[in-house]
Short mmCIF file of C-alpha atoms in Angstrom, two decimals:
data_model
loop_
_atom_site.label_atom_id
_atom_site.label_comp_id
_atom_site.label_asym_id
_atom_site.label_seq_id
_atom_site.Cartn_x
_atom_site.Cartn_y
_atom_site.Cartn_z
CA UNK A 27 -0.19 0.14 -0.12
CA UNK A 28 1.74 3.69 -1.03
CA UNK A 29 1.92 5.47 2.47
CA UNK A 30 -0.62 8.21 3.14
CA UNK A 31 -1.13 10.86 4.84
CA UNK A 32 -4.26 11.12 7.42
CA UNK A 33 -6.09 14.36 8.90
CA UNK A 34 -8.69 14.23 11.66
CA UNK A 35 -11.98 16.74 10.81
CA UNK A 36 -13.22 18.45 13.79
CA UNK A 37 -16.34 20.24 11.78
CA UNK A 38 -17.98 19.72 8.23
CA UNK A 39 -16.35 22.31 7.60
CA UNK A 40 -12.93 21.89 7.88
CA UNK A 41 -13.58 18.59 6.50
CA UNK A 42 -14.51 19.97 3.18
CA UNK A 43 -11.97 22.72 3.28
CA UNK A 44 -8.64 20.11 4.28
CA UNK A 45 -10.32 18.13 0.46
CA UNK A 46 -10.18 21.43 -1.43
CA UNK A 47 -6.71 21.93 -1.08
CA UNK A 48 -5.92 18.10 -2.40
CA UNK A 49 -7.10 16.76 -5.46
CA UNK A 50 -6.20 13.89 -4.12
CA UNK A 51 -7.30 13.20 -0.67
CA UNK A 52 -10.40 11.71 0.05
CA UNK A 53 -12.47 10.94 3.61
CA UNK A 54 -12.84 8.16 5.24
CA UNK A 55 -14.84 6.79 7.96
CA UNK A 56 -15.72 3.17 8.83
CA UNK A 57 -13.28 2.15 5.50
CA UNK A 58 -14.92 -0.87 5.12
CA UNK A 59 -14.70 -0.44 1.51
CA UNK A 60 -12.27 2.48 0.71
CA UNK A 61 -8.84 0.44 2.63
CA UNK A 62 -9.61 -2.80 0.12
CA UNK A 63 -9.37 -1.31 -2.48
CA UNK A 64 -5.94 0.66 -1.27
CA UNK A 65 -4.54 -2.35 -0.05
CA UNK A 66 -5.75 -3.14 -4.04
CA UNK A 67 -3.73 0.15 -5.27
CA UNK A 68 -7.26 0.56 -7.37
CA UNK A 69 -7.12 4.02 -5.58
CA UNK A 70 -3.71 5.78 -3.70
CA UNK A 71 -4.68 8.94 -2.22
CA UNK A 72 -1.87 11.06 -0.43
CA UNK A 73 -4.11 11.97 1.98
CA UNK A 74 -7.02 10.63 4.03
CA UNK A 75 -9.51 12.85 6.01
CA UNK A 76 -10.45 11.14 9.04
CA UNK A 77 -14.21 12.48 9.42
CA UNK A 78 -15.08 10.42 12.78
CA UNK A 79 -15.50 12.86 14.58
CA UNK A 80 -18.16 14.55 13.38
CA UNK A 81 -21.63 15.50 14.85
CA UNK A 82 -22.92 12.66 11.64
CA UNK A 83 -24.29 10.39 13.22
CA UNK A 84 -27.66 11.13 14.67
CA UNK A 85 -31.25 9.02 13.94
CA UNK A 86 -34.06 13.14 13.91
CA UNK A 87 -37.65 12.14 13.33
CA UNK A 88 -38.89 15.75 12.10
CA UNK A 89 -41.85 17.31 10.83
CA UNK A 90 -43.00 14.90 7.97
CA UNK A 91 -39.96 13.63 7.76
CA UNK A 92 -36.41 11.27 9.78
CA UNK A 93 -32.62 12.83 9.19
CA UNK A 94 -30.52 10.56 9.13
CA UNK A 95 -26.78 11.75 9.90
CA UNK A 96 -23.92 10.23 6.76
CA UNK A 97 -21.51 8.56 9.83
CA UNK A 98 -24.64 6.92 10.95
CA UNK A 99 -23.70 3.40 11.16
CA UNK A 100 -25.98 0.52 8.70
CA UNK A 101 -27.02 -1.45 12.25
CA UNK A 102 -27.49 1.57 14.31
CA UNK A 103 -29.75 2.23 11.57
CA UNK A 104 -31.33 -0.79 11.00
CA UNK A 105 -31.75 -1.79 14.92
CA UNK A 106 -33.80 1.67 14.98
CA UNK A 107 -36.78 1.50 16.70
CA UNK A 108 -38.77 4.38 15.35
CA UNK A 109 -36.57 3.18 11.74
CA UNK A 110 -38.26 -0.13 12.04
CA UNK A 111 -41.53 1.24 12.91
CA UNK A 112 -42.19 3.91 10.36
CA UNK A 113 -39.71 2.81 8.28
CA UNK A 114 -39.13 -0.77 7.97
CA UNK A 115 -38.62 -1.09 4.04
CA UNK A 116 -35.08 0.53 4.61
CA UNK A 117 -34.58 -1.73 7.69
CA UNK A 118 -34.86 -4.33 6.18
CA UNK A 119 -32.58 -3.81 3.83
CA UNK A 120 -29.60 -3.29 5.60
CA UNK A 121 -30.15 -6.03 7.41
CA UNK A 122 -30.30 -8.12 4.25
CA UNK A 123 -26.55 -5.38 3.39
CA UNK A 124 -22.91 -7.76 4.28
CA UNK A 125 -22.27 -9.31 7.97
CA UNK A 126 -23.20 -7.84 11.12
CA UNK A 127 -19.45 -6.66 11.05
CA UNK A 128 -19.31 -4.87 8.65
CA UNK A 129 -22.49 -3.51 9.23
CA UNK A 130 -21.59 -2.18 12.89
CA UNK A 131 -18.87 -0.47 10.98
CA UNK A 132 -19.88 1.01 7.49
CA UNK A 133 -21.37 3.91 7.55
CA UNK A 134 -24.73 5.51 5.82
CA UNK A 135 -22.79 8.35 3.61
CA UNK A 136 -20.17 5.59 2.93
CA UNK A 137 -22.58 2.87 2.35
CA UNK A 138 -24.25 5.54 -0.37
CA UNK A 139 -20.44 5.66 -1.83
CA UNK A 140 -19.29 2.00 -2.39
CA UNK A 141 -17.31 0.47 -6.02
CA UNK A 142 -18.84 -1.93 -7.50
CA UNK A 143 -17.74 -5.34 -6.59
CA UNK A 144 -17.28 -5.98 -10.44
CA UNK A 145 -14.37 -8.36 -10.87
CA UNK A 146 -11.98 -6.51 -13.82
CA UNK A 147 -12.78 -3.81 -11.71
CA UNK A 148 -10.76 -5.22 -8.62
CA UNK A 149 -8.57 -7.01 -11.12
CA UNK A 150 -5.69 -4.21 -12.31
CA UNK A 151 -4.22 -6.20 -14.62
CA UNK A 152 -7.53 -6.94 -16.37
CA UNK A 153 -9.21 -3.28 -18.68
CA UNK A 154 -11.70 -1.49 -16.92
CA UNK A 155 -12.86 2.06 -18.16
CA UNK A 156 -13.93 2.75 -14.11
CA UNK A 157 -10.79 2.21 -13.13
CA UNK A 158 -8.66 3.35 -15.97
CA UNK A 159 -10.47 5.68 -18.23
CA UNK A 160 -11.01 4.52 -22.13
CA UNK A 161 -9.12 1.10 -21.14
CA UNK A 162 -11.67 -1.13 -22.20
CA UNK A 163 -14.32 -3.46 -20.04
CA UNK A 164 -13.18 -6.80 -18.99
CA UNK A 165 -16.58 -7.76 -18.50
CA UNK A 166 -18.12 -6.39 -22.71
CA UNK A 167 -17.08 -10.26 -23.96
CA UNK A 168 -15.48 -11.33 -20.42
CA UNK A 169 -17.58 -13.36 -17.59
CA UNK A 170 -20.29 -11.43 -16.85
CA UNK A 171 -22.80 -13.06 -14.34
CA UNK A 172 -23.31 -10.68 -11.99
CA UNK A 173 -23.69 -7.70 -13.85
CA UNK A 174 -26.13 -4.92 -15.51
CA UNK A 175 -29.61 -5.31 -17.85
CA UNK A 176 -30.05 -1.96 -17.49
CA UNK A 177 -29.01 1.50 -18.37
CA UNK A 178 -25.07 -0.27 -19.26
CA UNK A 179 -23.56 1.49 -21.70
CA UNK A 180 -20.33 0.04 -24.98
CA UNK A 181 -18.17 1.37 -21.52
CA UNK A 182 -18.88 -0.47 -19.03
CA UNK A 183 -22.07 -3.17 -17.87
CA UNK A 184 -20.63 -3.23 -13.87
CA UNK A 185 -23.63 -2.61 -10.86
CA UNK A 186 -23.96 -0.90 -7.72
CA UNK A 187 -24.16 -3.30 -4.93
CA UNK A 188 -25.25 -1.40 -2.27
CA UNK A 189 -29.09 -2.97 -0.32
CA UNK A 190 -29.42 0.18 1.56
CA UNK A 191 -29.48 2.51 -1.78
CA UNK A 192 -32.16 0.05 -3.14
CA UNK A 193 -34.88 1.15 -0.24
CA UNK A 194 -33.83 5.10 0.01
CA UNK A 195 -34.68 5.23 -4.00
CA UNK A 196 -37.93 3.27 -3.68
CA UNK A 197 -38.67 5.73 -0.46
CA UNK A 198 -37.86 8.65 -2.12
CA UNK A 199 -35.12 9.61 -0.18
CA UNK A 200 -32.55 12.77 -0.78
CA UNK A 201 -29.75 13.70 -0.08
CA UNK A 202 -27.71 16.05 1.90
CA UNK A 203 -24.03 17.86 1.28
CA UNK A 204 -22.17 20.10 2.00
CA UNK A 205 -18.88 21.20 0.04
CA UNK A 206 -17.19 25.10 -1.09
CA UNK A 207 -19.74 26.92 -2.37
CA UNK A 208 -22.12 25.56 0.05
CA UNK A 209 -25.06 23.28 0.91
CA UNK A 210 -26.89 21.58 -1.42
CA UNK A 211 -30.17 18.53 -1.76
CA UNK A 212 -29.87 15.83 -4.85
CA UNK A 213 -32.69 13.69 -5.56
CA UNK A 214 -31.65 10.18 -4.33
CA UNK A 215 -32.97 8.70 -7.69
CA UNK A 216 -30.34 11.41 -9.23
CA UNK A 217 -27.07 10.64 -6.70
CA UNK A 218 -25.81 7.91 -8.80
CA UNK A 219 -24.81 8.24 -12.29
CA UNK A 220 -26.00 5.32 -14.92
CA UNK A 221 -22.16 4.55 -17.23
CA UNK A 222 -22.36 6.44 -20.91
CA UNK A 223 -18.85 7.49 -21.62
CA UNK A 224 -18.25 8.47 -18.08
CA UNK A 225 -18.31 5.83 -15.73
CA UNK A 226 -15.29 6.26 -13.45
CA UNK A 227 -18.21 8.85 -11.80
CA UNK A 228 -19.70 7.03 -9.60
CA UNK A 229 -22.34 9.65 -8.63
CA UNK A 230 -22.64 13.40 -9.12
CA UNK A 231 -21.77 15.06 -6.05
CA UNK A 232 -18.47 17.61 -6.43
CA UNK A 233 -15.09 15.76 -6.23
CA UNK A 234 -15.15 18.36 -2.35
CA UNK A 235 -18.89 17.41 -1.10
CA UNK A 236 -19.37 16.05 1.93
CA UNK A 237 -22.41 13.93 2.46
CA UNK A 238 -23.57 15.18 5.60
CA UNK A 239 -26.58 13.65 5.79
CA UNK A 240 -30.40 11.81 4.44
CA UNK A 241 -33.61 12.73 4.62
CA UNK A 242 -36.48 10.70 4.32
CA UNK A 243 -40.25 12.05 3.97
CA UNK A 244 -43.20 10.08 5.59
CA UNK A 245 -45.34 7.50 3.97
CA UNK A 246 -48.06 5.09 4.94
CA UNK A 247 -45.44 1.98 3.57
CA UNK A 248 -45.27 0.20 7.36
CA UNK A 249 -46.84 -2.69 7.00
CA UNK A 250 -46.68 -3.81 3.42
CA UNK A 251 -43.34 -3.76 2.71
CA UNK A 252 -40.50 -5.98 1.83
CA UNK A 253 -36.68 -6.07 0.60
CA UNK A 254 -36.14 -9.46 -1.38
CA UNK A 255 -32.36 -10.24 -2.25
CA UNK A 256 -31.53 -12.97 -4.88
CA UNK A 257 -27.90 -14.33 -3.93
CA UNK A 258 -25.77 -17.37 -4.49
CA UNK A 259 -24.78 -17.67 -0.78
CA UNK A 260 -27.67 -16.54 1.70
CA UNK A 261 -24.78 -15.61 4.36
CA UNK A 262 -23.22 -12.94 2.52
CA UNK A 263 -22.94 -12.59 -1.07
CA UNK A 264 -23.96 -9.00 -3.37
CA UNK A 265 -27.20 -9.54 -4.83
CA UNK A 266 -27.16 -11.14 -7.98
CA UNK A 267 -30.85 -9.25 -8.63
CA UNK A 268 -32.61 -8.04 -4.99
CA UNK A 269 -36.32 -5.84 -5.67
CA UNK A 270 -37.11 -3.28 -2.86
CA UNK A 271 -41.12 -2.93 -2.69
CA UNK A 272 -43.33 -0.79 -0.36
CA UNK A 273 -47.39 -0.83 -0.18
CA UNK A 274 -49.91 0.75 1.30
CA UNK A 275 -53.09 -0.66 0.43
CA UNK A 276 -56.84 0.21 1.40
CA UNK A 277 -59.81 -2.94 0.65
CA UNK A 278 -57.05 -4.90 -1.30
CA UNK A 279 -56.98 -2.34 -3.57
CA UNK A 280 -52.73 -0.53 -4.35
CA UNK A 281 -53.63 3.40 -2.92
CA UNK A 282 -49.93 3.58 -3.32
CA UNK A 283 -46.56 1.64 -4.37
CA UNK A 284 -43.36 2.19 -4.35
CA UNK A 285 -40.98 -0.54 -6.27
CA UNK A 286 -36.85 -0.66 -7.28
CA UNK A 287 -34.36 -3.29 -8.02
CA UNK A 288 -30.96 -3.83 -6.73
CA UNK A 289 -28.08 -6.01 -9.23
CA UNK A 290 -29.35 -5.41 -12.50
CA UNK A 291 -28.25 -1.37 -13.40
CA UNK A 292 -24.60 1.11 -12.58
CA UNK A 293 -27.19 2.51 -9.52
CA UNK A 294 -30.62 1.90 -8.36
CA UNK A 295 -33.34 0.96 -10.75
CA UNK A 296 -36.24 2.83 -9.95
CA UNK A 297 -39.42 1.02 -11.92
CA UNK A 298 -41.80 4.22 -12.09
CA UNK A 299 -43.56 2.67 -14.57
CA UNK A 300 -44.34 -0.11 -12.80
CA UNK A 301 -45.45 1.80 -10.16
CA UNK A 302 -47.40 3.89 -12.34
CA UNK A 303 -49.32 0.20 -13.63
CA UNK A 304 -50.14 -1.04 -10.10
CA UNK A 305 -51.68 2.35 -8.43
CA UNK A 306 -55.19 2.03 -7.83
CA UNK A 307 -55.79 -1.71 -8.89
CA UNK A 308 -57.16 -5.09 -7.11
CA UNK A 309 -54.16 -7.29 -5.87
CA UNK A 310 -54.08 -10.26 -7.37
CA UNK A 311 -51.38 -12.97 -8.56
CA UNK A 312 -52.21 -12.10 -12.25
CA UNK A 313 -51.35 -8.85 -10.73
CA UNK A 314 -48.16 -8.94 -9.88
CA UNK A 315 -47.05 -10.65 -12.68
CA UNK A 316 -47.93 -8.22 -14.91
CA UNK A 317 -45.90 -6.28 -13.09
CA UNK A 318 -42.98 -8.27 -13.72
CA UNK A 319 -43.06 -8.87 -16.47
CA UNK A 320 -43.40 -5.27 -17.53
CA UNK A 321 -40.43 -4.41 -14.67
CA UNK A 322 -37.98 -6.18 -17.11
CA UNK A 323 -39.09 -4.04 -20.69
CA UNK A 324 -35.86 -2.39 -21.55
CA UNK A 325 -33.05 -5.05 -20.41
CA UNK A 326 -30.93 -6.62 -21.58
CA UNK A 327 -28.52 -9.33 -20.97
CA UNK A 328 -24.97 -9.46 -22.28
CA UNK A 329 -24.55 -13.49 -22.12
CA UNK A 330 -24.15 -15.36 -18.66
CA UNK A 331 -26.36 -13.20 -16.73
CA UNK A 332 -29.34 -13.34 -19.20
CA UNK A 333 -30.51 -15.32 -16.38
CA UNK A 334 -31.37 -12.52 -14.95
CA UNK A 335 -33.99 -11.08 -17.49
CA UNK A 336 -36.31 -14.32 -15.76
CA UNK A 337 -34.89 -13.91 -12.58
CA UNK A 338 -35.42 -10.27 -12.35
CA UNK A 339 -39.22 -10.41 -13.31
CA UNK A 340 -39.74 -13.21 -10.78
CA UNK A 341 -38.07 -11.26 -8.71
CA UNK A 342 -40.39 -8.32 -9.20
CA UNK A 343 -43.76 -10.58 -9.43
CA UNK A 344 -42.52 -12.70 -5.57
CA UNK A 345 -41.27 -9.45 -3.55
CA UNK A 346 -44.89 -7.60 -4.50
CA UNK A 347 -47.08 -11.31 -2.92
CA UNK A 348 -44.58 -11.28 -0.13
CA UNK A 349 -45.11 -7.74 0.65
CA UNK A 350 -49.12 -8.12 0.05
CA UNK A 351 -49.68 -10.68 1.90
CA UNK A 352 -48.17 -9.57 5.25
#
């Protein structure tokens, strides 16, 4: 590992200032992804700005929303009694992610910023446009079983690995950030990018901006929710396909619905067309099968991951069925 300097930030403003002084520096909190990347020489910052001392760990229930600090641990959020009561979909998604040990270290902000687990990205002997722009994509024409079926490009077919982010995309969350130009808010569905011609850009953050918190608006999705994660090993593995479902059902009619998928794109994949299709309809097995079919409209396999086209359709239908039965 390359030698590096580490400085401890005492406030959000000093963290931003410290980062702005050196473009090669990076923020570090739990380090559950960043340290791995440094060990493999995929990233090699000259300086790390330690933000663990910042007052960004609180979970606060405010008027019309909940605010979750960027340094709140994944386990802290998943186990919070009020989160389980008011936003159970988020708790379920967090509980499905990684191991308990990692959840005790990983932060909400770090979870959002984690890098793809594409094997070509992690293997520095292989071409990867995300790691080294314009070097090529080894996954296209290579072994691509884990890769995207939505929103991919000729430059990259990697997927975003987070479970938490799939739930946050479904729940209309907002990301609050602070940078040299001040504070701003980003709709969660706009936070992560599709690869296009610049797959090295994972999100819409300026390099000098710091995530301070996320906010989730109040909703009626407190009962009929489910997070379905299909993976090779239930104990600990990233999703082949995942589905976040939140239903508001009254008299067997879907009054409101939120749907998003993971493991299928470079960002959490919100199924807005399927949501519109389901809204106002009566719950039925046939309806959910139709919804599953509609959800995979426009999907494209790349060989080894062609099975995701069928798996995704069935996963959406199953997740809807489970959520509606609660």
